[in-house]
mmCIF file with all atom_site columns, C-alpha atoms in Angstrom:
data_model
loop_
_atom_site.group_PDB
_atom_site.id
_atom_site.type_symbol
_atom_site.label_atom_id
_atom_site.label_alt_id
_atom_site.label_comp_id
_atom_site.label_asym_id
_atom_site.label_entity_id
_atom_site.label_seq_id
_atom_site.pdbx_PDB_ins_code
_atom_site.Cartn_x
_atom_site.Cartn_y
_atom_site.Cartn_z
_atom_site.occupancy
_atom_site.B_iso_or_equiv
_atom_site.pdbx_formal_charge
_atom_site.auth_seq_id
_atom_site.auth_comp_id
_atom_site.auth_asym_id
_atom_site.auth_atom_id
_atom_site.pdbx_PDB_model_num
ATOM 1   C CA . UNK H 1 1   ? 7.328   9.897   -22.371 1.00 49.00 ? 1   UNK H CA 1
ATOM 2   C CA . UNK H 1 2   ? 8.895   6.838   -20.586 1.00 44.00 ? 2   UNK H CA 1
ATOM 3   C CA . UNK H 1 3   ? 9.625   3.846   -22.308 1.00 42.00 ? 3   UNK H CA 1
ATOM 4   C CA . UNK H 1 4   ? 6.957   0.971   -22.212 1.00 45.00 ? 4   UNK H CA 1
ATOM 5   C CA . UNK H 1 5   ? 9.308   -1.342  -20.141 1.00 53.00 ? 5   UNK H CA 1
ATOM 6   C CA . UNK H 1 6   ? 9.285   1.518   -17.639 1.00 87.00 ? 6   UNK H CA 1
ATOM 7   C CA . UNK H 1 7   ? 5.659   1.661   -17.330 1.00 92.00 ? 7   UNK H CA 1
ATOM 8   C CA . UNK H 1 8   ? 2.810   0.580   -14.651 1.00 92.00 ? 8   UNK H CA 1
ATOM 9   C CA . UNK H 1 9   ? 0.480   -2.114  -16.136 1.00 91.00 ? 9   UNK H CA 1
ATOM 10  C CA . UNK H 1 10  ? -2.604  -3.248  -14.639 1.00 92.00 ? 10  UNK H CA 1
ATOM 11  C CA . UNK H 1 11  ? -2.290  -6.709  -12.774 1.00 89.00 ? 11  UNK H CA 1
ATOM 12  C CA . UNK H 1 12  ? -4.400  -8.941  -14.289 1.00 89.00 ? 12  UNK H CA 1
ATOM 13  C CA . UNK H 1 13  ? -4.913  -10.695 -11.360 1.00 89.00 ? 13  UNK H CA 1
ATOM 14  C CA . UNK H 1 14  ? -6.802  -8.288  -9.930  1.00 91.00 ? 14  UNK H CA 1
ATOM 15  C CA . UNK H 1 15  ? -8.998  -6.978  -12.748 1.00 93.00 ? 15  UNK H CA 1
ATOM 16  C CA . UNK H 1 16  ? -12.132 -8.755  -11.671 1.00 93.00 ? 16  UNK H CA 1
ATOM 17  C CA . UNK H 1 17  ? -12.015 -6.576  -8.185  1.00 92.00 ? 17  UNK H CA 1
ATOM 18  C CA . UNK H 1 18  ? -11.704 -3.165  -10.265 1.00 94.00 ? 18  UNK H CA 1
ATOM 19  C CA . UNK H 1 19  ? -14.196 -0.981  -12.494 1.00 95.00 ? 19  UNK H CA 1
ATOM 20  C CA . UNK H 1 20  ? -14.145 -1.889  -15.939 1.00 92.00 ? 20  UNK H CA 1
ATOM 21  C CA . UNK H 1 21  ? -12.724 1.483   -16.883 1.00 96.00 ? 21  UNK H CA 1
ATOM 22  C CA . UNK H 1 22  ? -9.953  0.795   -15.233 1.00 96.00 ? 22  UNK H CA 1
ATOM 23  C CA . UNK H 1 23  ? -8.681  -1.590  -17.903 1.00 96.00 ? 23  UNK H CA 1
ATOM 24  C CA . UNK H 1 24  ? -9.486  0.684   -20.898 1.00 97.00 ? 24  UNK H CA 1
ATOM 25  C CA . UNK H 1 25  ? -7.293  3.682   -18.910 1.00 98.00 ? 25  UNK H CA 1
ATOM 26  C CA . UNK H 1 26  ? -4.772  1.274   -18.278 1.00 97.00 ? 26  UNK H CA 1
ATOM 27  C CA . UNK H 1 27  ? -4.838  0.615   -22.180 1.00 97.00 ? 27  UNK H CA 1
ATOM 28  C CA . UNK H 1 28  ? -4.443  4.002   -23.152 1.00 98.00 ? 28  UNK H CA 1
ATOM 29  C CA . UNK H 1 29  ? -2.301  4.608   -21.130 1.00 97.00 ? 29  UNK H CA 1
ATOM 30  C CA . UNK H 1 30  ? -0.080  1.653   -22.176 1.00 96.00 ? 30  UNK H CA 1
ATOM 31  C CA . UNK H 1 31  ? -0.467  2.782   -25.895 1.00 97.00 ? 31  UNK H CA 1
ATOM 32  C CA . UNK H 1 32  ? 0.373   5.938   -25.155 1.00 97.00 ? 32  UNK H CA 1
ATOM 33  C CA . UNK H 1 33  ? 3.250   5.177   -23.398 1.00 96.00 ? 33  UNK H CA 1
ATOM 34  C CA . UNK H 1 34  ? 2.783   7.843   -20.401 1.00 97.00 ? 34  UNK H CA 1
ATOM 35  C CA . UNK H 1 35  ? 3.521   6.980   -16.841 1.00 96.00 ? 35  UNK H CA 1
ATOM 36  C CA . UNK H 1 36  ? 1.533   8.386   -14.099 1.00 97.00 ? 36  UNK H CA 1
ATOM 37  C CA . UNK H 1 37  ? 3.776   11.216  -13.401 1.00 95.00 ? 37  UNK H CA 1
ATOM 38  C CA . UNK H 1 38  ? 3.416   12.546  -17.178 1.00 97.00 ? 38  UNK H CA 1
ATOM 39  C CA . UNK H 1 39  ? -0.462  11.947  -16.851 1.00 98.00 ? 39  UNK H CA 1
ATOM 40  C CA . UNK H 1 40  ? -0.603  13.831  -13.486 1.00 97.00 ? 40  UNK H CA 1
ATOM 41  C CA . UNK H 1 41  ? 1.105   17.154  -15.018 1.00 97.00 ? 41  UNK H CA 1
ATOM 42  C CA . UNK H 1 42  ? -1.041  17.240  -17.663 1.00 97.00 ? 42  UNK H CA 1
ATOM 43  C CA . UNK H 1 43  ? -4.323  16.779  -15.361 1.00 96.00 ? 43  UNK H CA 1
ATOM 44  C CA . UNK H 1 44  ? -3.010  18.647  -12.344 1.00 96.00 ? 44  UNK H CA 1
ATOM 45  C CA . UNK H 1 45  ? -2.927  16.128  -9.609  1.00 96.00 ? 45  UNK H CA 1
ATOM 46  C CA . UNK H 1 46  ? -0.478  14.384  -8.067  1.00 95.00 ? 46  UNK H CA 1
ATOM 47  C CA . UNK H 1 47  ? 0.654   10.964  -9.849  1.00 95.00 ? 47  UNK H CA 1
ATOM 48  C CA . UNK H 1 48  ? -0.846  9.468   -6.559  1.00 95.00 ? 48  UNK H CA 1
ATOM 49  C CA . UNK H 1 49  ? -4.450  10.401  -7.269  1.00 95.00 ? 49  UNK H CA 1
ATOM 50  C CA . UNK H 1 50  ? -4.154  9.673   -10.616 1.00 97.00 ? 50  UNK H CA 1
ATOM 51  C CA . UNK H 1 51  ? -2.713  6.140   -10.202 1.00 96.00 ? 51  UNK H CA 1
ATOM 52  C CA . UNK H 1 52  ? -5.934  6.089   -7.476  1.00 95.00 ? 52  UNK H CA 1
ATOM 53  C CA . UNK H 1 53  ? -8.226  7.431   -10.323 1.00 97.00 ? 53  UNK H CA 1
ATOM 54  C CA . UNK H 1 54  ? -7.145  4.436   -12.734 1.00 96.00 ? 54  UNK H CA 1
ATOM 55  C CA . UNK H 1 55  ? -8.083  1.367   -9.827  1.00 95.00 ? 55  UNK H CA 1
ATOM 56  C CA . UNK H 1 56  ? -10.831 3.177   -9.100  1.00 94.00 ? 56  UNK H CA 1
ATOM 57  C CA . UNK H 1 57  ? -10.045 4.292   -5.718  1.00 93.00 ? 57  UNK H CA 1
ATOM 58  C CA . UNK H 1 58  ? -10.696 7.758   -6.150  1.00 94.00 ? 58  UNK H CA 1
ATOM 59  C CA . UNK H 1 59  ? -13.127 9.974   -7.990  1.00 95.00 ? 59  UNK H CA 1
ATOM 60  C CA . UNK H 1 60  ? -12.432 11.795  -11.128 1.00 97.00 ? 60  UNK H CA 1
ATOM 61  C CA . UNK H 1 61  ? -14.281 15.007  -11.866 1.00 97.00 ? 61  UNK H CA 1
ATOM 62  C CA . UNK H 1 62  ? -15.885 16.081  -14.997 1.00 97.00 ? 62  UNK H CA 1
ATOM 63  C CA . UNK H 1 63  ? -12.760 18.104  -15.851 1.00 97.00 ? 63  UNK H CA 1
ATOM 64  C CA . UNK H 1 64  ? -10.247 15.010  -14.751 1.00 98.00 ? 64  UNK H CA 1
ATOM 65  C CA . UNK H 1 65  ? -12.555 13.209  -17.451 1.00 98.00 ? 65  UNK H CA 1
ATOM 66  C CA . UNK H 1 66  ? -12.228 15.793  -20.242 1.00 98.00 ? 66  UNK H CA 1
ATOM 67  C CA . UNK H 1 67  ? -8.792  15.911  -19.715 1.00 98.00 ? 67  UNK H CA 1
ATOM 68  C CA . UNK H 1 68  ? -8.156  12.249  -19.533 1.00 98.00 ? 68  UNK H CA 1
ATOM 69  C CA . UNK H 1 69  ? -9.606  11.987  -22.796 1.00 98.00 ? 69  UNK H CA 1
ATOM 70  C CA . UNK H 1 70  ? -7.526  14.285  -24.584 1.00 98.00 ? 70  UNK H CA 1
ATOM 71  C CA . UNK H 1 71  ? -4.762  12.611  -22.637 1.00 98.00 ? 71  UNK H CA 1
ATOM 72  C CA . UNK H 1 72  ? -5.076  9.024   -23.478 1.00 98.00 ? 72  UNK H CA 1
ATOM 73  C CA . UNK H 1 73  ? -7.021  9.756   -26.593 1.00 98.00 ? 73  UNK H CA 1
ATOM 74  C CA . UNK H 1 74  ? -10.306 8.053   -25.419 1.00 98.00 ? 74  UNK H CA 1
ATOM 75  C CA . UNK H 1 75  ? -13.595 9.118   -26.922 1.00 97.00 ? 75  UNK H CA 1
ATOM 76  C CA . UNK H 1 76  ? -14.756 11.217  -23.700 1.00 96.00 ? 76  UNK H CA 1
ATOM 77  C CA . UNK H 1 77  ? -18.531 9.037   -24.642 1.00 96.00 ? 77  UNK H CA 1
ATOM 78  C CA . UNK H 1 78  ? -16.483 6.352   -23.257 1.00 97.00 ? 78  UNK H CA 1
ATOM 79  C CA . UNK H 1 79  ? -15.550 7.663   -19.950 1.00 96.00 ? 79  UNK H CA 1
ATOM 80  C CA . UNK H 1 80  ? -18.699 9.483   -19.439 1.00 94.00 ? 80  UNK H CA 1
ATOM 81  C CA . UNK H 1 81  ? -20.638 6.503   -19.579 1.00 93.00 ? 81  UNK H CA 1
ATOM 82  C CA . UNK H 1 82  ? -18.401 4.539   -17.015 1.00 95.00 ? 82  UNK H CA 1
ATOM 83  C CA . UNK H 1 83  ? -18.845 5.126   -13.125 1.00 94.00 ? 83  UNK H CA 1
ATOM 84  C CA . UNK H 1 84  ? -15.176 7.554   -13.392 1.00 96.00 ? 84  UNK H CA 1
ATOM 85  C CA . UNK H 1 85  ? -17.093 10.415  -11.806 1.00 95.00 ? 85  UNK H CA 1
ATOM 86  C CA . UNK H 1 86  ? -19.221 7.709   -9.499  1.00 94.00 ? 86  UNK H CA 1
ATOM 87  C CA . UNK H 1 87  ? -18.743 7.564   -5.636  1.00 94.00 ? 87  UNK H CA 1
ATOM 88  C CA . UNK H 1 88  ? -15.403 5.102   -5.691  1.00 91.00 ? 88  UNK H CA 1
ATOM 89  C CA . UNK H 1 89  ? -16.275 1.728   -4.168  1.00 87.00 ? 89  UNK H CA 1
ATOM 90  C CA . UNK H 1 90  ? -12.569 1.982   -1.980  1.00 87.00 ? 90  UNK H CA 1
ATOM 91  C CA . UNK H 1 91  ? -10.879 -0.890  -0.477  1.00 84.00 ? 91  UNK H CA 1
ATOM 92  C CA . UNK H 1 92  ? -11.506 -3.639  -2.921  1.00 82.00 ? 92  UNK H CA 1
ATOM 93  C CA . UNK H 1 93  ? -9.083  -3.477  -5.158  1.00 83.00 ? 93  UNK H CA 1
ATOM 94  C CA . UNK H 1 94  ? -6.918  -6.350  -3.860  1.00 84.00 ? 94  UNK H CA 1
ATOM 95  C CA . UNK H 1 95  ? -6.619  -9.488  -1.244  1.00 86.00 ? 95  UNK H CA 1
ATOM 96  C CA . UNK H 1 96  ? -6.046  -8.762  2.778   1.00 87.00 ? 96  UNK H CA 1
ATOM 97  C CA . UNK H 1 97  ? -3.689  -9.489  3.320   1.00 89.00 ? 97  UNK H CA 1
ATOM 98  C CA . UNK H 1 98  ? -2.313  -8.329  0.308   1.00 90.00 ? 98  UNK H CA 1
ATOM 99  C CA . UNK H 1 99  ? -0.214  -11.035 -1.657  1.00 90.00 ? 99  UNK H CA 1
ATOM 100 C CA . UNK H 1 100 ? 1.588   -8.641  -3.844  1.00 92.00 ? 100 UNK H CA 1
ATOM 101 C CA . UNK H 1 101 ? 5.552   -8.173  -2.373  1.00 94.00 ? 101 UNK H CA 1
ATOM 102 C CA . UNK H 1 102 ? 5.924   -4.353  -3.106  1.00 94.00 ? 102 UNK H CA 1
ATOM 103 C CA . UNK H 1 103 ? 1.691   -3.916  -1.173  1.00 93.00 ? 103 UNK H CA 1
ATOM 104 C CA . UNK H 1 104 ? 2.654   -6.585  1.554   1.00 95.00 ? 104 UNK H CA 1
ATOM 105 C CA . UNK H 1 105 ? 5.516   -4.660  2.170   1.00 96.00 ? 105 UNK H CA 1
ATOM 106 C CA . UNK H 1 106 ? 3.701   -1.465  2.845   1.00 95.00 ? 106 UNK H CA 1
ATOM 107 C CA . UNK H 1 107 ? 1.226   -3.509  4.995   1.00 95.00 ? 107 UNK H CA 1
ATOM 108 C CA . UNK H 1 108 ? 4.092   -5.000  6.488   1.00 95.00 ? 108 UNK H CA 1
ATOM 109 C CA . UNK H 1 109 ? 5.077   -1.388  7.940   1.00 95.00 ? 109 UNK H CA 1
ATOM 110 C CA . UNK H 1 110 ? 1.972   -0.434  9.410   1.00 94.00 ? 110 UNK H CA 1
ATOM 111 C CA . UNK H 1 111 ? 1.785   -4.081  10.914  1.00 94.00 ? 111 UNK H CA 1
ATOM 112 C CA . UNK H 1 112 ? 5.351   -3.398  12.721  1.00 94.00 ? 112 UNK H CA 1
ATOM 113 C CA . UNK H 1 113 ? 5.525   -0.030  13.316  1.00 92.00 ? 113 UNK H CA 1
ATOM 114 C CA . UNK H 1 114 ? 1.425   1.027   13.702  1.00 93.00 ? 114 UNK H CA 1
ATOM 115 C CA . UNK H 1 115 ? 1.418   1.430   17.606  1.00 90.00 ? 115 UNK H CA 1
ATOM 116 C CA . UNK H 1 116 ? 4.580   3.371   16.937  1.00 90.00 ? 116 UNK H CA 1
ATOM 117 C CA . UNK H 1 117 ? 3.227   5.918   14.761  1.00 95.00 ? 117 UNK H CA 1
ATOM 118 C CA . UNK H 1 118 ? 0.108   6.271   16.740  1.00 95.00 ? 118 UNK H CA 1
ATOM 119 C CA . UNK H 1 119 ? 1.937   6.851   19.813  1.00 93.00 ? 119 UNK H CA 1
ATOM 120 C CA . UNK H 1 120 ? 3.914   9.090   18.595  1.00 93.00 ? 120 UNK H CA 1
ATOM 121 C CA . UNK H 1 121 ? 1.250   11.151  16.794  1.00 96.00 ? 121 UNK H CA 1
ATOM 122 C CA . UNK H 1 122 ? -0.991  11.107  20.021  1.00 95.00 ? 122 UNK H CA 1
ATOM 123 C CA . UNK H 1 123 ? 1.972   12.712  21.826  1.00 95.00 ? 123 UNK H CA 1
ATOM 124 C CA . UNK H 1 124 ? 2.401   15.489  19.094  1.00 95.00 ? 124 UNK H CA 1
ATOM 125 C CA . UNK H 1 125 ? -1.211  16.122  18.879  1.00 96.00 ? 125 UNK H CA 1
ATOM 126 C CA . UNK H 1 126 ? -3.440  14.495  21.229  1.00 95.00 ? 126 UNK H CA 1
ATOM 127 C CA . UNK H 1 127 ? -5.992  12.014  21.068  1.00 96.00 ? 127 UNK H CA 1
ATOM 128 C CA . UNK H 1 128 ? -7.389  11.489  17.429  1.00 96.00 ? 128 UNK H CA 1
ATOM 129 C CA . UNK H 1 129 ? -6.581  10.457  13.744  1.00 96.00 ? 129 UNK H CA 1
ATOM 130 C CA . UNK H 1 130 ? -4.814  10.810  11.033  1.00 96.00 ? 130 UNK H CA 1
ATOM 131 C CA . UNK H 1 131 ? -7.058  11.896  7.833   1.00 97.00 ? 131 UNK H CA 1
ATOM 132 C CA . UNK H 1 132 ? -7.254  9.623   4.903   1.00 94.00 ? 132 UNK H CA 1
ATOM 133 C CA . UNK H 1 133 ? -9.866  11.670  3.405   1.00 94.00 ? 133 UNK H CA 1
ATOM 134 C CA . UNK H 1 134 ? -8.443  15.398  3.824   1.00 96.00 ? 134 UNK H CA 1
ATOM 135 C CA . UNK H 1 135 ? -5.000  13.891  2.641   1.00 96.00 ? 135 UNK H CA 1
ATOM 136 C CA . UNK H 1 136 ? -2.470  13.674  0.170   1.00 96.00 ? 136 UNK H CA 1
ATOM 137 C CA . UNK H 1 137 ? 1.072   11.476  -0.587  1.00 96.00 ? 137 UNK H CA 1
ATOM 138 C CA . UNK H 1 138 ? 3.701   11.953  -2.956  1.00 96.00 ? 138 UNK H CA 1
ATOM 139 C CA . UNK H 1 139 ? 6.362   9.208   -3.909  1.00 97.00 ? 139 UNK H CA 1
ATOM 140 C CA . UNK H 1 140 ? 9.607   10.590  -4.176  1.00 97.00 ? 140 UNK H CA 1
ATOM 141 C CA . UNK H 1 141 ? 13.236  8.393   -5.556  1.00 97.00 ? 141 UNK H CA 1
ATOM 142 C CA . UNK H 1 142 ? 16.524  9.387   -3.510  1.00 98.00 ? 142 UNK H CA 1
ATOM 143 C CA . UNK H 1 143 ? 20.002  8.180   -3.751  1.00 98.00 ? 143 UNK H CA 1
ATOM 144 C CA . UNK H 1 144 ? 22.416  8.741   -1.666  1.00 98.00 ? 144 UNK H CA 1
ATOM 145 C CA . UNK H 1 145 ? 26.163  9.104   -1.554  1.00 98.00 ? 145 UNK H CA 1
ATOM 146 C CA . UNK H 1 146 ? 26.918  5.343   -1.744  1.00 98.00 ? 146 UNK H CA 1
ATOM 147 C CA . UNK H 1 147 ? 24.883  5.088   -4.905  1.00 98.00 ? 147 UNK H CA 1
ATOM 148 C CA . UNK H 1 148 ? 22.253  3.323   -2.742  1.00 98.00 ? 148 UNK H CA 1
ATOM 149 C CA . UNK H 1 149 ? 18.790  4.051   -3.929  1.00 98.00 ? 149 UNK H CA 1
ATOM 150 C CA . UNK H 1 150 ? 15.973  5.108   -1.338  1.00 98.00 ? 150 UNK H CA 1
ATOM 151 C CA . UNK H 1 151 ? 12.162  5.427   -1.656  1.00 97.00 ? 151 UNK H CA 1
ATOM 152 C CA . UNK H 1 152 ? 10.520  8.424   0.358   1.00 97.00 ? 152 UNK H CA 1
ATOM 153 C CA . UNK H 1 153 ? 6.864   7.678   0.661   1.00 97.00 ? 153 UNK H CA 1
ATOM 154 C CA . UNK H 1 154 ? 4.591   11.434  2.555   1.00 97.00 ? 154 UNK H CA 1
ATOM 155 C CA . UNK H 1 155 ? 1.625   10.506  3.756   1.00 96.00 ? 155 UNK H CA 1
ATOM 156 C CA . UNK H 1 156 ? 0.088   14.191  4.510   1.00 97.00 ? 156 UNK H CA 1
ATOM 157 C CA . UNK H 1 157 ? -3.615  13.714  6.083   1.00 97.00 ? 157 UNK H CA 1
ATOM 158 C CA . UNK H 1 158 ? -4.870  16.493  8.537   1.00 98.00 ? 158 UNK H CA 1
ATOM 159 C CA . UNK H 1 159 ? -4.964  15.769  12.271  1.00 97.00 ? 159 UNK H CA 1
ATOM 160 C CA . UNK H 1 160 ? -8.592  14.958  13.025  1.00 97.00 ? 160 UNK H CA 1
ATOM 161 C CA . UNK H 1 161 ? -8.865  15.022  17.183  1.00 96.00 ? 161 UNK H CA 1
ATOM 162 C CA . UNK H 1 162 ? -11.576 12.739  18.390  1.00 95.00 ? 162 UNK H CA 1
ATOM 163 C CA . UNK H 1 163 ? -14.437 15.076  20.183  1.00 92.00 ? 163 UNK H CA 1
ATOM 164 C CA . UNK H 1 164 ? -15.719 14.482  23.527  1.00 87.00 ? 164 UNK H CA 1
ATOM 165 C CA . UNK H 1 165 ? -19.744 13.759  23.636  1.00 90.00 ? 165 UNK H CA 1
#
C-alpha cells in the first residue's frame, strides 16, 4: 500500500466529462489507499488499463468488476448497475488541447515529433498505422547514474498496413 500523499486522485475539474463511477472508484480507491499498480496485480492488467478503467476510457469485464469489488470494497450492486462493463464513450475525458501540464506535455510530443514517428514507422513497415485498439503501454521510473530520474513511457500497438481497394 502507498501512502495517500503518493496516490492518484481524480481531478475535479474534469468530473463532469467522466462516468459517474468513476468518482466512487476513485473513492475507494482513495480510502483504501492503493495506487494503480497495487490495483492492477490484484486484477491482472496492467496499471495502464486500470487507470483507463477508472476515467472510463476502457471497458471492464464482468470479472474486472467482481474483482474490483473485492478490491476497493464496493458492493459489486454498485458497479453492476453503472455503465463499467458499457461500450466506453473514449476521448472525452478532458479539454483539446489539454490544459493539464503533465497531458499537454504528452500532446506536446506527438505535436513535435508526430511526422517523425510516422516516418520512421512507414520506413520500418510500410504504409499504415499504429494500433490503438490491439495495444498496450506500460509506464516505467528509471534513474540513472547521475541520480537523474527518467520516465520510460511503451506504447506497444500492432502494425495495421492500410489495404489497397
Amino acid at each position: 500500500m502507498a501512502p495517500q500523499s503518493k496516490l492518484a486522485t481524480l481531478d475535479t475539474t474534469i468530473v463532469d466529462r467522466l462516468p459517474s463511477y468513476s468518482q466512487t472508484l476513485f473513492a475507494a480507491k482513495t480510502t483504501q489507499g492503493l495506487t494503480f499498480e497495487a490495483i492492477a496485480k490484484q486484477l491482472g492488467r496492467s496499471e495502464v488499463a486500470v487507470a483507463a478503467i477508472f476515467y472510463g476510457q476502457a471497458q471492464a469485464s464482468d470479472e474486472d468488476v467482481e474483482k474490483l469489488s473485492n478490491i476497493l470494497k464496493i458492493p459489486i450492486q454498485t458497479l453492476e448497475s453503472s455503465s463499467i462493463t458499457s461500450f466506453p464513450n473514449r476521448g472525452h475525458s478532458g479539454p483539446m488541447p489539454p490544459v493539464e501540464p503533465l497531458i499537454y506535455r504528452l500532446y506536446e510530443i506527438v505535436q513535435n515529433y508526430g511526422y517523425a514517428f510516422k516516418a520512421v514507422m512507414n520506413e520500418k513497415f510500410g504504409d499504415g498505422i499504429m494500433s490503438a485498439i490491439a495495444f498496450s503501454s506500460k509506464v516505467e521510473k528509471e534513474v540513472d547514474n547521475d541520480g537523474v530520474t527518467w520516465v520510460n513511457i511503451t506504447l506497444r500497438g500492432k502494425w495495421l498496413p492500410f489495404t489497397r481497394f
